[in-house]
């Protein structure tokens, strides 16, 4: 700021207030200060900002390694940074393993004052992280919902609607014996997806084939092996609903290992965060979950909470988008 003051001929206090867009500083002066600041690459010193204001200007995104495997991290980070770009806030990603204590990274952020707000995911119906953050009155938003009776900001995908519509699509193709590759049972969206699946079975006259040996958190090898065994049995399903795009790849490998053919012996509907599955296997029906939009909504929610907005006004739910089959190139 001393350099900007020297180059503009203004006092340091005036420069500081101009950079903060203070109302008592004229528009022409603000523009002159901002132009010089941009020319010299000025950035506020975060340590100095914290000493002066008590704020870090940091939003922490706490993600597990499993979310990286499922392709969630990159589009979510992009969505968050698109919103933060117009604010003083910066994003810090805090990774952790789901095999460790999920309260660990939250306690660290709270105890060290490492951020002004936090975004968490993989929500449980009664999530201890929500309890702790609420007790400490710390701004946060969740990717997913809870069932605790605590109002908090969230963005979620309607997994119940996804599973219900997936059953509809399979029944429309004449499939009646359906299987669900579901989320792990301790997460909230397991019950959402399972409930939507079961309602679809009832409404459209299909039956469920049991497949509880694995879920979307298992390794792709474990999913493939379990599904190969099921497809080779007398209880093989003819319709498949996959709760993840990566899991769908393992299911397809299991089908083919059992010497069955997707599209003939069984049809599949999968939730996906990108187009990759449609490109690789266009015979799979896909429903799109826009993780980038989720990142944008979560960033807006946590900033809104920092600004003191009521949590009930910072809640959103996105709907699945059915993707039409990928057009094949005409044969030569």
Short mmCIF file of C-alpha atoms in Angstrom, two decimals:
data_model
loop_
_atom_site.label_atom_id
_atom_site.label_comp_id
_atom_site.label_asym_id
_atom_site.label_seq_id
_atom_site.Cartn_x
_atom_site.Cartn_y
_atom_site.Cartn_z
CA UNK A 1 0.00 0.00 0.00
CA UNK A 2 2.98 2.30 0.55
CA UNK A 3 3.97 1.75 -3.07
CA UNK A 4 0.45 2.52 -4.30
CA UNK A 5 0.34 5.63 -2.10
CA UNK A 6 3.69 6.81 -3.53
CA UNK A 7 2.61 6.20 -7.14
CA UNK A 8 -0.77 7.91 -6.74
CA UNK A 9 0.31 10.74 -4.44
CA UNK A 10 -2.32 9.72 -1.91
CA UNK A 11 -2.06 8.91 1.77
CA UNK A 12 -1.84 5.29 2.91
CA UNK A 13 -5.15 5.61 4.80
CA UNK A 14 -6.88 6.88 1.63
CA UNK A 15 -5.42 4.01 -0.40
CA UNK A 16 -6.56 1.49 2.20
CA UNK A 17 -10.10 2.88 2.25
CA UNK A 18 -10.25 3.06 -1.55
CA UNK A 19 -9.30 -0.61 -1.81
CA UNK A 20 -12.09 -1.43 0.65
CA UNK A 21 -14.57 0.56 -1.48
CA UNK A 22 -15.30 2.94 1.42
CA UNK A 23 -18.29 5.25 0.64
CA UNK A 24 -16.46 8.42 1.65
CA UNK A 25 -13.82 7.95 -1.08
CA UNK A 26 -14.67 9.35 -4.52
CA UNK A 27 -15.19 7.07 -7.52
CA UNK A 28 -12.34 8.69 -9.47
CA UNK A 29 -9.90 8.15 -6.59
CA UNK A 30 -11.01 4.51 -6.18
CA UNK A 31 -10.51 3.84 -9.87
CA UNK A 32 -7.02 5.42 -9.83
CA UNK A 33 -6.01 3.30 -6.82
CA UNK A 34 -7.41 0.08 -8.32
CA UNK A 35 -5.64 0.70 -11.63
CA UNK A 36 -2.27 1.14 -9.92
CA UNK A 37 -2.93 -1.84 -7.65
CA UNK A 38 -3.66 -3.99 -10.69
CA UNK A 39 -0.55 -2.74 -12.53
CA UNK A 40 1.79 -3.66 -9.67
CA UNK A 41 0.01 -6.96 -8.86
CA UNK A 42 -1.12 -5.91 -5.39
CA UNK A 43 -2.70 -8.62 -3.20
CA UNK A 44 -3.71 -8.10 0.44
CA UNK A 45 -1.44 -9.91 2.88
CA UNK A 46 -3.69 -12.57 4.42
CA UNK A 47 -1.78 -12.58 7.70
CA UNK A 48 -2.21 -8.82 7.94
CA UNK A 49 -5.90 -9.05 7.07
CA UNK A 50 -6.36 -11.65 9.80
CA UNK A 51 -4.61 -9.49 12.40
CA UNK A 52 -6.68 -6.47 11.47
CA UNK A 53 -10.12 -8.05 10.95
CA UNK A 54 -9.97 -11.46 12.62
CA UNK A 55 -10.87 -13.03 9.26
CA UNK A 56 -8.84 -15.39 7.09
CA UNK A 57 -10.79 -14.91 3.83
CA UNK A 58 -10.51 -18.69 3.42
CA UNK A 59 -13.24 -21.23 2.69
CA UNK A 60 -12.19 -24.81 3.44
CA UNK A 61 -13.58 -27.67 1.35
CA UNK A 62 -13.25 -30.93 3.29
CA UNK A 63 -13.29 -33.91 0.91
CA UNK A 64 -12.54 -37.60 1.21
CA UNK A 65 -10.34 -39.71 -1.04
CA UNK A 66 -13.47 -41.61 -2.16
CA UNK A 67 -14.88 -38.44 -3.69
CA UNK A 68 -11.75 -38.02 -5.78
CA UNK A 69 -12.14 -41.59 -7.07
CA UNK A 70 -15.76 -40.86 -8.06
CA UNK A 71 -14.71 -37.79 -10.06
CA UNK A 72 -16.36 -35.26 -7.76
CA UNK A 73 -13.41 -33.11 -6.64
CA UNK A 74 -12.42 -31.27 -9.84
CA UNK A 75 -15.87 -30.05 -11.00
CA UNK A 76 -16.81 -29.08 -7.44
CA UNK A 77 -13.63 -27.05 -7.01
CA UNK A 78 -14.30 -25.32 -10.35
CA UNK A 79 -17.84 -24.45 -9.30
CA UNK A 80 -16.74 -23.08 -5.93
CA UNK A 81 -13.94 -20.97 -7.40
CA UNK A 82 -16.31 -19.48 -9.99
CA UNK A 83 -18.31 -17.97 -7.12
CA UNK A 84 -15.32 -17.05 -4.95
CA UNK A 85 -13.67 -15.23 -7.88
CA UNK A 86 -15.87 -12.20 -7.21
CA UNK A 87 -15.21 -12.15 -3.47
CA UNK A 88 -12.24 -11.72 -1.09
CA UNK A 89 -12.38 -15.45 -0.31
CA UNK A 90 -9.91 -18.15 -1.35
CA UNK A 91 -10.47 -21.90 -1.44
CA UNK A 92 -8.37 -24.40 0.50
CA UNK A 93 -9.06 -28.12 -0.04
CA UNK A 94 -8.65 -30.24 3.09
CA UNK A 95 -8.45 -33.96 2.18
CA UNK A 96 -8.94 -36.82 4.62
CA UNK A 97 -9.55 -40.56 4.57
CA UNK A 98 -13.00 -41.81 5.51
CA UNK A 99 -11.28 -44.50 7.57
CA UNK A 100 -10.08 -41.75 9.94
CA UNK A 101 -12.13 -39.66 12.39
CA UNK A 102 -14.29 -37.31 10.26
CA UNK A 103 -14.25 -34.79 13.12
CA UNK A 104 -10.45 -34.49 12.86
CA UNK A 105 -10.26 -31.91 10.04
CA UNK A 106 -13.24 -29.99 11.47
CA UNK A 107 -11.65 -29.71 14.91
CA UNK A 108 -8.40 -28.53 13.28
CA UNK A 109 -10.18 -25.76 11.38
CA UNK A 110 -12.12 -24.68 14.46
CA UNK A 111 -9.17 -24.81 16.86
CA UNK A 112 -6.68 -23.03 14.59
CA UNK A 113 -9.06 -20.54 13.00
CA UNK A 114 -7.85 -21.75 9.62
CA UNK A 115 -10.97 -20.64 7.71
CA UNK A 116 -14.03 -18.40 7.89
CA UNK A 117 -16.35 -21.12 6.62
CA UNK A 118 -16.30 -24.80 5.71
CA UNK A 119 -18.01 -27.05 3.17
CA UNK A 120 -18.45 -30.72 4.10
CA UNK A 121 -19.87 -33.75 2.29
CA UNK A 122 -20.76 -37.43 2.69
CA UNK A 123 -23.47 -36.50 5.15
CA UNK A 124 -24.91 -38.91 7.69
CA UNK A 125 -28.49 -38.73 9.02
CA UNK A 126 -27.15 -37.77 12.47
CA UNK A 127 -23.83 -36.19 11.58
CA UNK A 128 -21.52 -35.24 14.48
CA UNK A 129 -19.79 -32.62 12.30
CA UNK A 130 -23.04 -30.69 11.97
CA UNK A 131 -23.55 -30.87 15.73
CA UNK A 132 -20.05 -29.55 16.44
CA UNK A 133 -20.16 -26.76 13.84
CA UNK A 134 -23.60 -25.66 15.03
CA UNK A 135 -22.52 -25.64 18.68
CA UNK A 136 -19.50 -23.51 17.79
CA UNK A 137 -21.67 -21.21 15.62
CA UNK A 138 -19.25 -21.66 12.74
CA UNK A 139 -20.52 -20.97 9.18
CA UNK A 140 -20.79 -24.13 7.06
CA UNK A 141 -22.68 -25.71 4.19
CA UNK A 142 -23.16 -29.39 3.43
CA UNK A 143 -23.20 -31.37 0.20
CA UNK A 144 -26.11 -33.55 1.23
CA UNK A 145 -28.80 -33.47 3.88
CA UNK A 146 -29.17 -34.66 7.47
CA UNK A 147 -32.13 -35.83 9.57
CA UNK A 148 -31.24 -34.09 12.82
CA UNK A 149 -33.86 -31.37 13.04
CA UNK A 150 -31.06 -28.78 12.73
CA UNK A 151 -31.60 -26.17 10.01
CA UNK A 152 -28.37 -25.71 8.07
CA UNK A 153 -27.33 -24.64 4.56
CA UNK A 154 -27.06 -27.47 2.04
CA UNK A 155 -27.11 -28.41 -1.59
CA UNK A 156 -28.16 -31.92 -2.54
CA UNK A 157 -29.00 -34.06 -5.56
CA UNK A 158 -32.41 -35.73 -5.61
CA UNK A 159 -31.20 -39.33 -5.43
CA UNK A 160 -34.72 -40.55 -4.71
CA UNK A 161 -36.00 -39.09 -7.97
CA UNK A 162 -32.98 -40.50 -9.82
CA UNK A 163 -33.66 -44.06 -8.63
CA UNK A 164 -37.40 -43.77 -9.25
CA UNK A 165 -36.93 -42.54 -12.82
CA UNK A 166 -34.23 -45.16 -13.44
CA UNK A 167 -36.72 -47.91 -12.57
CA UNK A 168 -39.24 -46.31 -14.93
CA UNK A 169 -36.73 -46.32 -17.80
CA UNK A 170 -35.84 -49.98 -17.25
CA UNK A 171 -39.45 -51.12 -17.03
CA UNK A 172 -40.20 -49.23 -20.26
CA UNK A 173 -37.60 -51.50 -21.87
CA UNK A 174 -39.35 -54.59 -20.59
CA UNK A 175 -37.07 -55.23 -17.62
CA UNK A 176 -38.66 -56.58 -14.45
CA UNK A 177 -35.89 -58.03 -12.21
CA UNK A 178 -33.89 -55.03 -11.06
CA UNK A 179 -30.79 -54.55 -8.95
CA UNK A 180 -29.41 -51.40 -7.28
CA UNK A 181 -25.74 -50.59 -6.69
CA UNK A 182 -26.37 -48.29 -3.76
CA UNK A 183 -24.44 -45.88 -1.52
CA UNK A 184 -23.03 -47.12 1.80
CA UNK A 185 -25.85 -47.53 4.33
CA UNK A 186 -24.51 -45.04 6.88
CA UNK A 187 -24.88 -42.07 4.51
CA UNK A 188 -28.13 -40.12 4.20
CA UNK A 189 -28.41 -40.45 0.44
CA UNK A 190 -28.50 -44.25 0.81
CA UNK A 191 -32.00 -44.03 2.25
CA UNK A 192 -33.03 -41.47 -0.38
CA UNK A 193 -31.89 -43.68 -3.25
CA UNK A 194 -33.20 -46.91 -1.73
CA UNK A 195 -36.61 -45.35 -1.04
CA UNK A 196 -36.90 -44.01 -4.60
CA UNK A 197 -35.90 -47.41 -5.98
CA UNK A 198 -38.48 -49.26 -3.89
CA UNK A 199 -41.24 -46.79 -4.77
CA UNK A 200 -40.38 -47.28 -8.44
CA UNK A 201 -40.57 -51.06 -8.10
CA UNK A 202 -44.02 -50.78 -6.54
CA UNK A 203 -45.40 -48.21 -8.98
CA UNK A 204 -44.08 -49.86 -12.16
CA UNK A 205 -44.56 -53.51 -11.24
CA UNK A 206 -40.95 -54.71 -11.00
CA UNK A 207 -39.13 -56.80 -8.39
CA UNK A 208 -35.83 -56.34 -6.57
CA UNK A 209 -32.85 -58.68 -6.85
CA UNK A 210 -30.77 -58.62 -3.67
CA UNK A 211 -27.27 -57.15 -4.07
CA UNK A 212 -26.01 -55.97 -0.69
CA UNK A 213 -22.54 -57.55 -0.72
CA UNK A 214 -20.96 -54.34 -2.07
CA UNK A 215 -21.81 -50.66 -2.47
CA UNK A 216 -20.39 -47.71 -4.40
CA UNK A 217 -17.60 -47.22 -1.81
CA UNK A 218 -16.13 -50.68 -2.51
CA UNK A 219 -13.20 -51.11 -4.89
CA UNK A 220 -14.03 -51.54 -8.55
CA UNK A 221 -12.51 -55.02 -8.41
CA UNK A 222 -14.80 -56.03 -5.54
CA UNK A 223 -17.87 -54.67 -7.36
CA UNK A 224 -16.90 -56.47 -10.58
CA UNK A 225 -16.30 -59.79 -8.83
CA UNK A 226 -19.55 -59.65 -6.86
CA UNK A 227 -21.57 -58.76 -9.93
CA UNK A 228 -19.94 -61.42 -12.09
CA UNK A 229 -21.08 -63.97 -9.51
CA UNK A 230 -24.63 -62.58 -9.47
CA UNK A 231 -24.90 -62.45 -13.26
CA UNK A 232 -23.70 -66.04 -13.50
CA UNK A 233 -26.32 -67.28 -11.05
CA UNK A 234 -29.93 -68.35 -11.58
CA UNK A 235 -30.97 -65.12 -9.80
CA UNK A 236 -29.40 -62.81 -12.41
CA UNK A 237 -31.18 -59.45 -12.87
CA UNK A 238 -32.20 -58.04 -16.24
CA UNK A 239 -32.12 -54.38 -15.16
CA UNK A 240 -29.44 -52.44 -13.27
CA UNK A 241 -29.49 -49.08 -11.47
CA UNK A 242 -26.00 -47.81 -10.63
CA UNK A 243 -25.51 -45.11 -8.04
CA UNK A 244 -22.16 -44.03 -9.51
CA UNK A 245 -20.51 -43.77 -12.90
CA UNK A 246 -17.30 -45.51 -11.83
CA UNK A 247 -19.34 -48.29 -10.24
CA UNK A 248 -21.17 -48.74 -13.55
CA UNK A 249 -17.86 -49.54 -15.28
CA UNK A 250 -17.20 -52.30 -12.73
CA UNK A 251 -20.74 -53.65 -13.19
CA UNK A 252 -20.26 -53.79 -16.96
CA UNK A 253 -17.00 -55.68 -16.46
CA UNK A 254 -18.88 -58.13 -14.23
CA UNK A 255 -21.58 -58.64 -16.88
CA UNK A 256 -19.02 -59.40 -19.56
CA UNK A 257 -16.98 -61.66 -17.28
CA UNK A 258 -20.16 -63.71 -16.83
CA UNK A 259 -20.41 -63.95 -20.64
CA UNK A 260 -23.50 -61.77 -20.75
CA UNK A 261 -24.09 -58.74 -22.96
CA UNK A 262 -25.24 -55.30 -21.88
CA UNK A 263 -28.23 -54.22 -23.91
CA UNK A 264 -29.32 -57.81 -24.56
CA UNK A 265 -29.22 -59.76 -21.31
CA UNK A 266 -29.59 -56.64 -19.16
CA UNK A 267 -30.06 -52.88 -19.44
CA UNK A 268 -28.50 -50.27 -17.17
CA UNK A 269 -29.25 -46.76 -15.91
CA UNK A 270 -26.43 -44.95 -14.12
CA UNK A 271 -25.97 -41.67 -12.33
CA UNK A 272 -22.95 -39.84 -13.81
CA UNK A 273 -21.03 -36.62 -13.09
CA UNK A 274 -19.75 -36.30 -16.69
CA UNK A 275 -20.17 -37.60 -20.25
CA UNK A 276 -17.39 -40.21 -20.06
CA UNK A 277 -19.70 -43.21 -19.62
CA UNK A 278 -21.89 -42.17 -22.54
CA UNK A 279 -18.81 -41.97 -24.73
CA UNK A 280 -17.44 -45.32 -23.60
CA UNK A 281 -20.69 -47.29 -23.48
CA UNK A 282 -23.53 -45.49 -25.27
CA UNK A 283 -25.90 -48.39 -24.54
CA UNK A 284 -25.98 -47.28 -20.87
CA UNK A 285 -28.82 -44.87 -20.05
CA UNK A 286 -27.42 -42.04 -17.92
CA UNK A 287 -28.75 -39.34 -15.62
CA UNK A 288 -26.51 -36.35 -15.02
CA UNK A 289 -25.60 -34.92 -11.63
CA UNK A 290 -24.03 -31.49 -12.17
CA UNK A 291 -21.26 -31.34 -9.56
CA UNK A 292 -20.09 -27.97 -10.86
CA UNK A 293 -23.50 -26.48 -10.06
CA UNK A 294 -23.29 -28.13 -6.64
CA UNK A 295 -19.99 -26.33 -6.04
CA UNK A 296 -21.51 -23.00 -7.04
CA UNK A 297 -24.54 -23.48 -4.78
CA UNK A 298 -22.40 -24.57 -1.82
CA UNK A 299 -20.10 -21.56 -2.20
CA UNK A 300 -23.07 -19.20 -2.26
CA UNK A 301 -24.56 -20.96 0.75
CA UNK A 302 -21.48 -20.77 2.97
CA UNK A 303 -20.84 -17.12 2.05
CA UNK A 304 -24.48 -16.37 2.79
CA UNK A 305 -24.10 -17.96 6.22
CA UNK A 306 -20.93 -15.94 6.91
CA UNK A 307 -22.99 -12.84 6.07
CA UNK A 308 -25.64 -13.90 8.60
CA UNK A 309 -28.42 -15.05 6.27
CA UNK A 310 -30.90 -17.58 7.78
CA UNK A 311 -29.89 -21.19 6.98
CA UNK A 312 -33.40 -22.01 5.72
CA UNK A 313 -32.84 -19.59 2.83
CA UNK A 314 -29.57 -21.31 1.84
CA UNK A 315 -30.87 -24.76 0.89
CA UNK A 316 -31.17 -26.15 -2.65
CA UNK A 317 -31.95 -29.45 -4.37
CA UNK A 318 -31.02 -30.30 -7.97
CA UNK A 319 -32.90 -32.75 -10.14
CA UNK A 320 -31.46 -35.55 -12.30
CA UNK A 321 -31.13 -34.77 -16.00
CA UNK A 322 -31.74 -37.70 -18.35
CA UNK A 323 -29.10 -37.73 -21.09
CA UNK A 324 -30.19 -38.92 -24.53
CA UNK A 325 -28.07 -41.69 -26.11
CA UNK A 326 -24.79 -40.49 -27.63
CA UNK A 327 -25.10 -40.27 -31.41
CA UNK A 328 -22.93 -42.80 -33.19
CA UNK A 329 -20.71 -41.77 -36.10
CA UNK A 330 -22.08 -42.91 -39.50
CA UNK A 331 -20.27 -45.93 -40.87
CA UNK A 332 -17.97 -45.36 -43.77
#
